[in-house]
Coordinates of C-alpha atoms in Angstrom, one line a residue:
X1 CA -23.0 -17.7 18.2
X2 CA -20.9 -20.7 17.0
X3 CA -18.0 -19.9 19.6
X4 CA -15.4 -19.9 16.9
X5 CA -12.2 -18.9 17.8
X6 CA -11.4 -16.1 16.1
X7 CA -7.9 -14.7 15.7
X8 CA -7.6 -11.1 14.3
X9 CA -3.9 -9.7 14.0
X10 CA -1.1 -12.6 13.5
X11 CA 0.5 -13.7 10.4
X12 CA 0.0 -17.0 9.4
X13 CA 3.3 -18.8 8.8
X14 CA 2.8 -22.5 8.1
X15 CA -0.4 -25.2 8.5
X16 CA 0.6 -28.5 9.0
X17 CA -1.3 -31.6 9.3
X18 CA -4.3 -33.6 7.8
X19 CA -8.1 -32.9 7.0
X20 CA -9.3 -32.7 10.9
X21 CA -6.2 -32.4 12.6
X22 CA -4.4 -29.8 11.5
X23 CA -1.5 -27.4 13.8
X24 CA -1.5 -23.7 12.1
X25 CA 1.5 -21.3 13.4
X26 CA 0.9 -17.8 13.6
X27 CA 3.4 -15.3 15.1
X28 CA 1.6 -15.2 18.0
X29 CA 1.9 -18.9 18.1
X30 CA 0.3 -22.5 17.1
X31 CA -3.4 -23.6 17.2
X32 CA -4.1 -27.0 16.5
X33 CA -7.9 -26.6 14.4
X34 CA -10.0 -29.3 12.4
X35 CA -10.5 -27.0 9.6
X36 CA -8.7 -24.1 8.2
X37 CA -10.3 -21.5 6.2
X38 CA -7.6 -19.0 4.1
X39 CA -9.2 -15.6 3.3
X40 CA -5.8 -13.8 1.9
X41 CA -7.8 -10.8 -0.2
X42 CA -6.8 -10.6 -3.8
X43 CA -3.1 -9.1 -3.3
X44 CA -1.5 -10.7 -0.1
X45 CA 0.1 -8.2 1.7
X46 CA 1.3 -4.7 1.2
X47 CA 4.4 -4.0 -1.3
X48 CA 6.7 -2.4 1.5
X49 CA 9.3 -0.2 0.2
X50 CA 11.9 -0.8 2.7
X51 CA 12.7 2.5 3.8
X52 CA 13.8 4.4 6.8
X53 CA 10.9 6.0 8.2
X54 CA 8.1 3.0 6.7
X55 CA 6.9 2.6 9.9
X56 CA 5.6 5.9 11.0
X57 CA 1.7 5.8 12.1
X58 CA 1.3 8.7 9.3
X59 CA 2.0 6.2 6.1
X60 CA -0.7 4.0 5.2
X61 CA -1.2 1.3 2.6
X62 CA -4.7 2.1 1.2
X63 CA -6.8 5.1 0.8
X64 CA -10.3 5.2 2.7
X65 CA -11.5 8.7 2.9
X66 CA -10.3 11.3 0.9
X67 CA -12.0 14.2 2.7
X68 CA -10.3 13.4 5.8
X69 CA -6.5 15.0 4.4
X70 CA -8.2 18.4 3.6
X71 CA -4.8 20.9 4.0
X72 CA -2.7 17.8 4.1
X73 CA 0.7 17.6 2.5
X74 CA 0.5 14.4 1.1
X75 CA 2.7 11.4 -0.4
X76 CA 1.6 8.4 -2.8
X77 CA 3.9 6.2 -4.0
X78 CA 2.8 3.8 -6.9
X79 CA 2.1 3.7 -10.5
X80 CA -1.2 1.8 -11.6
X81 CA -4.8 2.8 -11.2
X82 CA -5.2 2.8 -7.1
X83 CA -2.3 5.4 -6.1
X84 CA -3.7 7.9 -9.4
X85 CA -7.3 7.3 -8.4
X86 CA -6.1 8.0 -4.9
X87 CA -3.8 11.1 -5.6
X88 CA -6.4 12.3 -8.0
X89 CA -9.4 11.8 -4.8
X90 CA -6.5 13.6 -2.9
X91 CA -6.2 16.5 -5.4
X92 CA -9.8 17.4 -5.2
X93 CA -9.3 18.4 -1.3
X94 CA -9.0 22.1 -0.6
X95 CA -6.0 22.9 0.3
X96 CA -4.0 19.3 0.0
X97 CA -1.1 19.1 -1.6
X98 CA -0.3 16.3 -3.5
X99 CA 2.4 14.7 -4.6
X100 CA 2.7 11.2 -7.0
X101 CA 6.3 9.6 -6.6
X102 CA 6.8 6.7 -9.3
X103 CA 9.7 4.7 -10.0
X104 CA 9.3 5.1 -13.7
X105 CA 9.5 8.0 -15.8
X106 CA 6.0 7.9 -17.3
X107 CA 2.8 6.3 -16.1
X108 CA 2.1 3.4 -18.0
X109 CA -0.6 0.6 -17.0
X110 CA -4.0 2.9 -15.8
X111 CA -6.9 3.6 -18.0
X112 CA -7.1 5.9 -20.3
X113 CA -9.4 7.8 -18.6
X114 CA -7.4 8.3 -15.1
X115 CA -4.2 9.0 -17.6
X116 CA -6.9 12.2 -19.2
X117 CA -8.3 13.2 -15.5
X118 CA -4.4 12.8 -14.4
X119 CA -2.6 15.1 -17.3
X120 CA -5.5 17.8 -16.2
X121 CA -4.6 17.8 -13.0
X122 CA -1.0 18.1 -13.3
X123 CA -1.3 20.5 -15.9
X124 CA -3.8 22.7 -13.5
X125 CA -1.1 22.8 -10.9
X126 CA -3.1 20.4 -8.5
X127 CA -1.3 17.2 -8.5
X128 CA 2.7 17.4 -8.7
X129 CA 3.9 14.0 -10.7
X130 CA 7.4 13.3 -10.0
X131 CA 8.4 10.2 -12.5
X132 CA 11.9 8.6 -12.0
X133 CA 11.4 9.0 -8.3
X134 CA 12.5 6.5 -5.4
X135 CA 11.2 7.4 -1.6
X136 CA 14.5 6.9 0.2
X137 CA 13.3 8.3 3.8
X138 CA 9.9 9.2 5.5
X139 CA 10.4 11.6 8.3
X140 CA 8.1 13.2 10.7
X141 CA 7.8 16.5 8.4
X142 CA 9.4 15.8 5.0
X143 CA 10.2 12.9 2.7
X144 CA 13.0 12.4 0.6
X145 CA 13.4 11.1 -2.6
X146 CA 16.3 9.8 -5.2
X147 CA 15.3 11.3 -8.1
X148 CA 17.8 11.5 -11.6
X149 CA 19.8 14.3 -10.3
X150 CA 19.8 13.7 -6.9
X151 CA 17.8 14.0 -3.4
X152 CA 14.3 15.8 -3.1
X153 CA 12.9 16.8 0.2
X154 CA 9.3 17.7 0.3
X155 CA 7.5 18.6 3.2
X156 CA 4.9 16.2 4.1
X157 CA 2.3 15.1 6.7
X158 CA 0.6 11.7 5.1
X159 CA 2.2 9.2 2.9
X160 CA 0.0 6.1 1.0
X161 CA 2.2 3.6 -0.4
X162 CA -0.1 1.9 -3.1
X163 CA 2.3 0.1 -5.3
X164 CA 0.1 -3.5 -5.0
X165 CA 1.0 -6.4 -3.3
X166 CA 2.9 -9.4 -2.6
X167 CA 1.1 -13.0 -2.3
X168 CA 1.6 -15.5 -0.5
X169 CA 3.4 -17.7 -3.2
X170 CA 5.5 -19.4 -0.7
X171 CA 3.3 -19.9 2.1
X172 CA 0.6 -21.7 -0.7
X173 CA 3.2 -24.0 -2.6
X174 CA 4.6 -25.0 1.5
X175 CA 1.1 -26.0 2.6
X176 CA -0.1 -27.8 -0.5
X177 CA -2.3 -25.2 -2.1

């Protein structure tokens, strides 16, 4: 109704300029604008791991439906409260598989009462925690991980990497916020 212009899709990668006459460069290019608004969400972006494989349509960075990976073989990689609410949502599927890669040997920063609802699961058989894990590759069937003595392939059809974010620290302190 107002006939902003709208952009949906590049990264923001500088503002420069003064209150009404400001440039902002995206990836997709520059826009000169009188105002800029920055709505960045609480955590930035995604933590990327950095791995062969990352960019595969079946990994994903947040968990919206839980229902939807019924007899899935499924991946999440993280430690704190989202990837144990999500592998625990995951676990309650019939007939997913679920597996909880995390870099540590123990999980140590959720609530109490995902570290209860957690234990149970594992110790039903449900969830499969694998602590002192690194993903090293996503393939189209399997994923591999460094564990303490050595590689583990698992086969796999979803992955959800949910181990936080990264803000915009630099971007910020560069444009004066």
């Amino acid at each position: 109704e107002s006939g902003l212009d709208i952009r949906i899709g590049p990264r923001v990668t500088g503002v420069r300029g003064r209150r009404g006459d400001f440039t902002v460069e995206t990836t997709a290019g520059s826009w000169r604008a009188r105002h800029v608004v920055l709505a960045l969400g609480r955590r930035g972006s995604p933590r990327r791991l950095n791995v062969p494989g990352e960019d595969l349509a079946k990994v994903a960075y947040k968990l919206i439906d839980a229902e939807a990976y019924k007899g899935r073989r499924v991946l999440v990689v993280g430690g704190g409260d989202s990837a144990v609410e999500a592998a625990m949502g995951l676990a309650h599927q019939p007939d997913c598989e679920v597996t909880l890669s995390y870099r540590k040997p123990e999980l140590m920063r959720i609530k109490q009462r995902n570290a209860e609802r957690f234990a149970a699961l594992v110790a039903a058989g449900r969830l499969d925690f694998r602590g002192n894990t690194n993903v090293r590759a996503i393939q189209a069937e399997r994923v591999v991980l460094e564990g303490p003595t050595g590689p583990i392939v698992l086969p796999n059809d979803e992955v959800f990497i949910l181990a936080g974010g990264v803000p915009p620290f630099g971007l910020l302190r560069e444009i004066g916020v």
